[in-house]
PDB file of C-alpha atoms and ligand atoms in Angstrom:
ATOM      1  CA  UNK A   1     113.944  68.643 100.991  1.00  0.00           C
ATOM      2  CA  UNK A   2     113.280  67.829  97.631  1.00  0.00           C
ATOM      3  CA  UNK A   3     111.099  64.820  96.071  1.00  0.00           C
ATOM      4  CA  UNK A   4     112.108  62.754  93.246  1.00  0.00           C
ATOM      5  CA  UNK A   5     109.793  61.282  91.240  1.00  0.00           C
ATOM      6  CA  UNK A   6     112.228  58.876  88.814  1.00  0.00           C
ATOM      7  CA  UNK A   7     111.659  55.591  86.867  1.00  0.00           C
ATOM      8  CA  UNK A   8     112.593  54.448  82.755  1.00  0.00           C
ATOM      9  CA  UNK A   9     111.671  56.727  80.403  1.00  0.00           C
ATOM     10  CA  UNK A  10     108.123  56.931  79.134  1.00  0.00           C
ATOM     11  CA  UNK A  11     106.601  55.120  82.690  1.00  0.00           C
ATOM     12  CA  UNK A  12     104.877  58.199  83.651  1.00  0.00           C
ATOM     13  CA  UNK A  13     107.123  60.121  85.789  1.00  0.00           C
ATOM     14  CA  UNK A  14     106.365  63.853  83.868  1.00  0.00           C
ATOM     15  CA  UNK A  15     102.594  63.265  83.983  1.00  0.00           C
ATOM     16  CA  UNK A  16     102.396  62.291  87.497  1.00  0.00           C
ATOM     17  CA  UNK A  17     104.342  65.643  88.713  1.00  0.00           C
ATOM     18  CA  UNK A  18     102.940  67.669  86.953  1.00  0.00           C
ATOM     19  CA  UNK A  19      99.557  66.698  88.771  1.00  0.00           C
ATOM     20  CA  UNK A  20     102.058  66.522  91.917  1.00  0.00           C
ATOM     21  CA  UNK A  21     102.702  69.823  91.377  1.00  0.00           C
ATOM     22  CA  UNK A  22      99.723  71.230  91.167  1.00  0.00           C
ATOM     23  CA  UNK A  23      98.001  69.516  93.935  1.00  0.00           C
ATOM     24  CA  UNK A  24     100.916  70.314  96.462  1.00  0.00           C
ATOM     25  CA  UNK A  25     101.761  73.369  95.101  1.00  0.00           C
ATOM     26  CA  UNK A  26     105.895  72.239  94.920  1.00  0.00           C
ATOM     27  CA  UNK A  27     107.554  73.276  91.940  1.00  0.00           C
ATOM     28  CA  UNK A  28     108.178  70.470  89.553  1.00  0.00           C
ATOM     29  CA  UNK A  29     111.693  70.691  87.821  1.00  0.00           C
ATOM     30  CA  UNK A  30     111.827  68.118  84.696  1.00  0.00           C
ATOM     31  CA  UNK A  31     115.710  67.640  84.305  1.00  0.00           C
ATOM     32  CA  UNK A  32     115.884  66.589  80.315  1.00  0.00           C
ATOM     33  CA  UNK A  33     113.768  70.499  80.069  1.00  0.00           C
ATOM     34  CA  UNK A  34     116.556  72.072  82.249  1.00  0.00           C
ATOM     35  CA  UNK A  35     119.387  70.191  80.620  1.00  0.00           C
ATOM     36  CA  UNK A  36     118.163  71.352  77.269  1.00  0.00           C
ATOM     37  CA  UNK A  37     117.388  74.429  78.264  1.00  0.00           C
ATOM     38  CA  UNK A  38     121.265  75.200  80.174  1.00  0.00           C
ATOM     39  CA  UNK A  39     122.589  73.466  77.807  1.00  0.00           C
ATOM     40  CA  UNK A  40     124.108  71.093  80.605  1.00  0.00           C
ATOM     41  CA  UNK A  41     125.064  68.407  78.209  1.00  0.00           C
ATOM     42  CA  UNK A  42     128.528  67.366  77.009  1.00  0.00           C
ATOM     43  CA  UNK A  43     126.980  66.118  73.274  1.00  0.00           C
ATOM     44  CA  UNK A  44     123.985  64.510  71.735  1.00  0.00           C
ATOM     45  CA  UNK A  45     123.786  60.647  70.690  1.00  0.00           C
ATOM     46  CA  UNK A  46     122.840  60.155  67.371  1.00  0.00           C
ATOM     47  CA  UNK A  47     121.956  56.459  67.656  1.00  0.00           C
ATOM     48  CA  UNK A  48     119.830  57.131  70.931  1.00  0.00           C
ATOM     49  CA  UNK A  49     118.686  60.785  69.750  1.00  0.00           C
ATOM     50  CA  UNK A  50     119.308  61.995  73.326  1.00  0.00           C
ATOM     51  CA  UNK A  51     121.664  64.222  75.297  1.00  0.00           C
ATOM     52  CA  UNK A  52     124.118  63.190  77.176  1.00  0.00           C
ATOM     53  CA  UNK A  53     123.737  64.884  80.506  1.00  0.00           C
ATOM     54  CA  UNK A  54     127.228  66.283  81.893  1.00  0.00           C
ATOM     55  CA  UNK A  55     126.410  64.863  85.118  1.00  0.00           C
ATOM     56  CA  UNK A  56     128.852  66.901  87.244  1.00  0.00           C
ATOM     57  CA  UNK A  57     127.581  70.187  86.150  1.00  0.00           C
ATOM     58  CA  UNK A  58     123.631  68.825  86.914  1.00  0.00           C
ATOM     59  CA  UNK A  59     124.702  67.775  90.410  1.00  0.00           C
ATOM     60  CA  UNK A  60     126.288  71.037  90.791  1.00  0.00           C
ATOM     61  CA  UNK A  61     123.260  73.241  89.689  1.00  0.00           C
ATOM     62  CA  UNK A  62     120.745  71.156  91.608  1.00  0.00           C
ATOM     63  CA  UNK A  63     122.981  71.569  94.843  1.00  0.00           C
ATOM     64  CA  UNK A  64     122.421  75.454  94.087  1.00  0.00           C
ATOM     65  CA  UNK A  65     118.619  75.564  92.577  1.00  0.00           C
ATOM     66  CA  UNK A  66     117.330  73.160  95.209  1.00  0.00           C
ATOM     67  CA  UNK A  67     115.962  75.119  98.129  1.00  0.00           C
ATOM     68  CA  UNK A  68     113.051  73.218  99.645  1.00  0.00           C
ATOM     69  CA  UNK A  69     110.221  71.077  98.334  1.00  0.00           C
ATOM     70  CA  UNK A  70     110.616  70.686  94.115  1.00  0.00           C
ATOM     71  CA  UNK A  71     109.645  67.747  92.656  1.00  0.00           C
ATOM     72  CA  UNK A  72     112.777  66.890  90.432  1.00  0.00           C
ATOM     73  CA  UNK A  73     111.289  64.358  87.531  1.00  0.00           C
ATOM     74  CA  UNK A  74     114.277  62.345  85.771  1.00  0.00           C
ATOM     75  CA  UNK A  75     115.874  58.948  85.037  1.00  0.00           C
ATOM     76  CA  UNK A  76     119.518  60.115  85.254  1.00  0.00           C
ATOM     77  CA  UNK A  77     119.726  59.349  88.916  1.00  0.00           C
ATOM     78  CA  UNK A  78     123.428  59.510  88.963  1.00  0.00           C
ATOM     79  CA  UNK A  79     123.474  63.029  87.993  1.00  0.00           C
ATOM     80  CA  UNK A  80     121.739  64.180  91.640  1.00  0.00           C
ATOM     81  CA  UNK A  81     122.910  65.252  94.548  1.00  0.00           C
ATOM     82  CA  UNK A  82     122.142  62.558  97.250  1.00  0.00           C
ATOM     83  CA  UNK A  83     121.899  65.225 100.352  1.00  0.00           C
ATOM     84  CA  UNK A  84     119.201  67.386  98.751  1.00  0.00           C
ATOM     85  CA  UNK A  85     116.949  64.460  98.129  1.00  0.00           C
ATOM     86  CA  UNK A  86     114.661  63.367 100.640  1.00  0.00           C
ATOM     87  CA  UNK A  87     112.670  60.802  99.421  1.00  0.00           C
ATOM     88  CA  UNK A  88     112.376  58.421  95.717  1.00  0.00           C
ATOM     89  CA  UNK A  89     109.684  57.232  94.484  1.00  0.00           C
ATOM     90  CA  UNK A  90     110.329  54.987  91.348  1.00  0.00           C
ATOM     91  CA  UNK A  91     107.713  54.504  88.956  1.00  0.00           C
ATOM     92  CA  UNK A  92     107.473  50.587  87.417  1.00  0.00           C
ATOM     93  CA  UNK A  93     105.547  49.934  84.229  1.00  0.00           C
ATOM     94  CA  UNK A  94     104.859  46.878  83.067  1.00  0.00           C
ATOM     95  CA  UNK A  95     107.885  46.338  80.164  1.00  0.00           C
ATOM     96  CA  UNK A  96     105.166  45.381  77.412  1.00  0.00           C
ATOM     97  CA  UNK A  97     103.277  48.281  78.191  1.00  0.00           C
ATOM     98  CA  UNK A  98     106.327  50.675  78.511  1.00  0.00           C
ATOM     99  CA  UNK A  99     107.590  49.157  74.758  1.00  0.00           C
ATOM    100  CA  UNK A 100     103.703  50.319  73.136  1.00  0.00           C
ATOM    101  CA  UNK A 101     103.862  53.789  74.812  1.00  0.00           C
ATOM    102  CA  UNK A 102     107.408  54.426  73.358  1.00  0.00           C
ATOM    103  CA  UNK A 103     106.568  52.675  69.954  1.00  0.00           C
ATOM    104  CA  UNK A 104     103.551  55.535  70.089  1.00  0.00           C
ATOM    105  CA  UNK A 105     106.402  58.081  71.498  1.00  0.00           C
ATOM    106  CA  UNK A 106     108.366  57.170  67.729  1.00  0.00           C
ATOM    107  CA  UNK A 107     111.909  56.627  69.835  1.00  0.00           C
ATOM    108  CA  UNK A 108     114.143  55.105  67.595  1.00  0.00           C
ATOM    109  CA  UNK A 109     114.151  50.934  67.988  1.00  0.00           C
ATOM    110  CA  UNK A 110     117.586  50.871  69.824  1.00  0.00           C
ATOM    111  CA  UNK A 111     116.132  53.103  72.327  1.00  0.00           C
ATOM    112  CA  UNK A 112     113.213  51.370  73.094  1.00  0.00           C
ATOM    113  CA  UNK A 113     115.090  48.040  73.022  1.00  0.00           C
ATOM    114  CA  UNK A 114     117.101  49.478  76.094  1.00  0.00           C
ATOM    115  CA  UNK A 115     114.837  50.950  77.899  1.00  0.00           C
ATOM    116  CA  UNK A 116     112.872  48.040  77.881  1.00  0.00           C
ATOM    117  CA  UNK A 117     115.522  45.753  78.832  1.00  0.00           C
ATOM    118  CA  UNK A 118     116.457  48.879  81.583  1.00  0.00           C
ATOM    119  CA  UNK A 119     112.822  48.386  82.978  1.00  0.00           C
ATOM    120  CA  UNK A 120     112.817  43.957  82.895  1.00  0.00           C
ATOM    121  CA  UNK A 121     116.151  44.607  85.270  1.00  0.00           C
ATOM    122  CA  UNK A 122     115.278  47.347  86.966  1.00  0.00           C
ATOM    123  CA  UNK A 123     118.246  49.513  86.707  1.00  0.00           C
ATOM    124  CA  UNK A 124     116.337  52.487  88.147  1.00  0.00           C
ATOM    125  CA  UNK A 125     115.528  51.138  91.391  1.00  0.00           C
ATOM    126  CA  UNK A 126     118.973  49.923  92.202  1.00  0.00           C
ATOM    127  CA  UNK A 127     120.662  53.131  90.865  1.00  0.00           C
ATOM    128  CA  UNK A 128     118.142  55.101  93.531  1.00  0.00           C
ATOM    129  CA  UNK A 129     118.904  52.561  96.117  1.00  0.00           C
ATOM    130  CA  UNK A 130     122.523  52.563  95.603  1.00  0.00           C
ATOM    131  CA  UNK A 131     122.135  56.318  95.859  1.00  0.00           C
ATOM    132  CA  UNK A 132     120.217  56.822  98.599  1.00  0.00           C
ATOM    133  CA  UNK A 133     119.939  54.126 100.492  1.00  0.00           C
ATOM    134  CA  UNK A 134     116.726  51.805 100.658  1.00  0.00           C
ATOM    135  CA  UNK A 135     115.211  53.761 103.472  1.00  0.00           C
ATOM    136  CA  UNK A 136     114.382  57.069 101.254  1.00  0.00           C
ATOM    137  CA  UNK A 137     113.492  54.700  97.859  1.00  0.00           C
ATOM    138  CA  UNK A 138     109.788  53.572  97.496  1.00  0.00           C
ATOM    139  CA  UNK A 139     109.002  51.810  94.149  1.00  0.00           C
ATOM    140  CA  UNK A 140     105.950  51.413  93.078  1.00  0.00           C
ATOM    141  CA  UNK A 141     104.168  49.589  89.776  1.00  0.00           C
ATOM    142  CA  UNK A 142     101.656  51.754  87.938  1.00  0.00           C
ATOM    143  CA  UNK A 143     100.488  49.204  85.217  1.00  0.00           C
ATOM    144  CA  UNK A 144      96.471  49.971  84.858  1.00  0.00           C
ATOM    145  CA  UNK A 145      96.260  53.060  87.487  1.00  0.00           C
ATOM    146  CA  UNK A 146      95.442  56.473  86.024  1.00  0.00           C
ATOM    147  CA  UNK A 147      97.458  59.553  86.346  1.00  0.00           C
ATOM    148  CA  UNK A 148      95.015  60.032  89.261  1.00  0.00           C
ATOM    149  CA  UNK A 149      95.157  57.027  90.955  1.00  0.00           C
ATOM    150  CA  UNK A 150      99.228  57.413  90.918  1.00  0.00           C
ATOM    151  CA  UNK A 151      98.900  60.414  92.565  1.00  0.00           C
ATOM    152  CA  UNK A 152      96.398  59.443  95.460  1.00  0.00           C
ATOM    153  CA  UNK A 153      99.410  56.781  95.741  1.00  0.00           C
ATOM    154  CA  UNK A 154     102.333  58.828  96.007  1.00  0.00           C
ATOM    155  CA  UNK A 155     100.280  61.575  98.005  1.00  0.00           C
ATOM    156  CA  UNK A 156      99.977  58.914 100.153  1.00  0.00           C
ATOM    157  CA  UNK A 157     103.784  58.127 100.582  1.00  0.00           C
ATOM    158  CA  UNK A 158     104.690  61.625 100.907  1.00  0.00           C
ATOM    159  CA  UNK A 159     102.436  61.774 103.581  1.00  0.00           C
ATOM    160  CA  UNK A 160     104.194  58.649 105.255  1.00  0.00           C
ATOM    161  CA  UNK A 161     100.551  57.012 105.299  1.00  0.00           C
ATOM    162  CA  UNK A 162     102.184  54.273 102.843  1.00  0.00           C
ATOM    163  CA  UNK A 163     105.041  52.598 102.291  1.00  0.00           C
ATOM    164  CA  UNK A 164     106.389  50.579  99.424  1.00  0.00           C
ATOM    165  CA  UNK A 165     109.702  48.818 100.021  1.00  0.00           C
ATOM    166  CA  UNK A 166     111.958  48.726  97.054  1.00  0.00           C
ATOM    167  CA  UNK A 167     112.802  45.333  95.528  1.00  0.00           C
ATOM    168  CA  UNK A 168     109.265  43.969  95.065  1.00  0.00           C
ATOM    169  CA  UNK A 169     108.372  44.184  91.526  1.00  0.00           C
ATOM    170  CA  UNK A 170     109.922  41.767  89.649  1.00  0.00           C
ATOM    171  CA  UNK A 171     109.464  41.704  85.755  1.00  0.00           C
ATOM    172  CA  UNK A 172     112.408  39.007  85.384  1.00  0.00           C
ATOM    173  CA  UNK A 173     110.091  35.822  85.092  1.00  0.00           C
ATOM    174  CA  UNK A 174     107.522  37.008  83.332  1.00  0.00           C
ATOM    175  CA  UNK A 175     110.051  38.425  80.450  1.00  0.00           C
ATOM    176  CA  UNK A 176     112.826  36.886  80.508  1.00  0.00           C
ATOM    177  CA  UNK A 177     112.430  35.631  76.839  1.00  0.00           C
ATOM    178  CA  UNK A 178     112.434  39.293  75.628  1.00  0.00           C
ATOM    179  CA  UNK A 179     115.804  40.079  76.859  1.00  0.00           C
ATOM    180  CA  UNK A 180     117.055  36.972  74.591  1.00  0.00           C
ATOM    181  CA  UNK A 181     115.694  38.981  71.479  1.00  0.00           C
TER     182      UNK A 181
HETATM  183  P1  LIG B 201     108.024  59.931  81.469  1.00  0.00           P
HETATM  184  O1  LIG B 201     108.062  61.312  82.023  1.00  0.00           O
HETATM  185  O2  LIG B 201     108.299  58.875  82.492  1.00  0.00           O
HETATM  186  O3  LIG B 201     108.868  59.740  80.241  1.00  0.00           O
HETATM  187  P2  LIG B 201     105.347  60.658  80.587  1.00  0.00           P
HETATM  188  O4  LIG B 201     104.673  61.243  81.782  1.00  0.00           O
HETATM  189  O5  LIG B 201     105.886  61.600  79.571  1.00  0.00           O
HETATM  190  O6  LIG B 201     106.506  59.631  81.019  1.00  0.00           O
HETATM  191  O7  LIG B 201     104.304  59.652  79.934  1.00  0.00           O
HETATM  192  C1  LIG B 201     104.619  58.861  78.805  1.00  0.00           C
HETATM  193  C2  LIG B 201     103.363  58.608  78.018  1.00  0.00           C
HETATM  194  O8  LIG B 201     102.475  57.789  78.753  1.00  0.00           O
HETATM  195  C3  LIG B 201     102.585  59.868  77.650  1.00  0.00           C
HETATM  196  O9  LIG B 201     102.077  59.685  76.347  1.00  0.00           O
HETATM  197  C4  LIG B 201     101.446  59.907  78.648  1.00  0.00           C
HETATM  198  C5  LIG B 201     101.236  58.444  78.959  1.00  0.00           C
HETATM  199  N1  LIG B 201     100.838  58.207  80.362  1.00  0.00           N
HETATM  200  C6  LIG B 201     101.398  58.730  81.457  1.00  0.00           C
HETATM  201  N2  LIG B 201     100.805  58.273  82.570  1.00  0.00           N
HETATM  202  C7  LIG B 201      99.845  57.415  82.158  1.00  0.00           C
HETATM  203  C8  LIG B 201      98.886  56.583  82.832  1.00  0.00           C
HETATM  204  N3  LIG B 201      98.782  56.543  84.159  1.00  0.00           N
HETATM  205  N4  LIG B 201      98.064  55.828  82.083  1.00  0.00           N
HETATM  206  C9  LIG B 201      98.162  55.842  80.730  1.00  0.00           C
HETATM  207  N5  LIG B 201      99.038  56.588  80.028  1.00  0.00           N
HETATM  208  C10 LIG B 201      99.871  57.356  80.735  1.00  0.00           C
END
């Protein structure tokens, strides 16, 4: 079944499977590309500058395109299908780090803002929990590791050497203040 590599925007989660990819050899599908590219959308957000994924037709060409062992890179959690999935692994940035990389990415400040405030709660994890359950989520924080280090990581998981319980990393404390902004 198929991996999913999934976290907030801008954590890492495109870099990291593409060098999934091509150290396993598993196709990597990066939903916003095939959403673009199908035109699986039901409009674009001006405010945001994004599209907004018509989840029901995603789920339904996933259940179809998934056959085995891709690597399915997104955010939009709620647009998968839960039985061709069979293991998470969420990506957790550090929320000041994750606000300089998407300052660098030029998203628009309302964007950032709530991605941000996505990553402090951790909407991610609990949307892949809720999904599929905490046995098939691993979450794990990638502040300070290179692409490669992430990799020997989540090589690791895959390979059921490691295993990083969901409901760990906890940005709440720390950054409380910036949710107050
Ligand atoms: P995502 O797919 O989650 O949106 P990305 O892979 O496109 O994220 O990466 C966002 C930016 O961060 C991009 O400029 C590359 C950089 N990046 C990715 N992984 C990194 C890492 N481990 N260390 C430093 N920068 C990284």
């Amino acid at each position: 079944m198929a991996i999913l590599i999934t976290g907030t925007p801008g954590v890492g989660k495109t870099t990291l499977s593409t060098l999934l990819s091509e150290k396993t050899g598993r196709p990597h599908i990066e939903l916003a590309e095939l959403v673009k590219r199908e035109k699986l959308y039901v409009g674009y957000d001006e405010e945001s500058q994004s599209y907004i994924v018509d989840e029901e037709r995603v789920k339904k060409r996933l259940r179809d395109m998934l056959t085995c062992k891709e690597i399915v890179d997104t955010h939009v959690v709620s647009a998968l299908p839960r039985e061709k999935i069979s293991l998470a692994i969420v990506l957790r940035l550090d929320p000041q780090v994750l606000e300089k990389r998407l300052k660098q990415r030029r998203y628009p400040p309302v964007k950032i803002k709530s991605n941000v405030e996505s990553e402090i709660l951790g909407y991610v994890t609990v949307d892949a929990v809720n999904l599929f359950g905490e046995e098939r989520v691993n979450e794990i924080d990638v502040t300070g590791l290179t692409p490669e280090e992430t990799l020997k990581l989540v090589l690791s998981i895959i390979e059921g050497v490691e295993r990083r319980r969901p409901g760990k990393i906890d940005w709440l404390e720390k950054y409380w203040s910036l949710l107050q902004e």
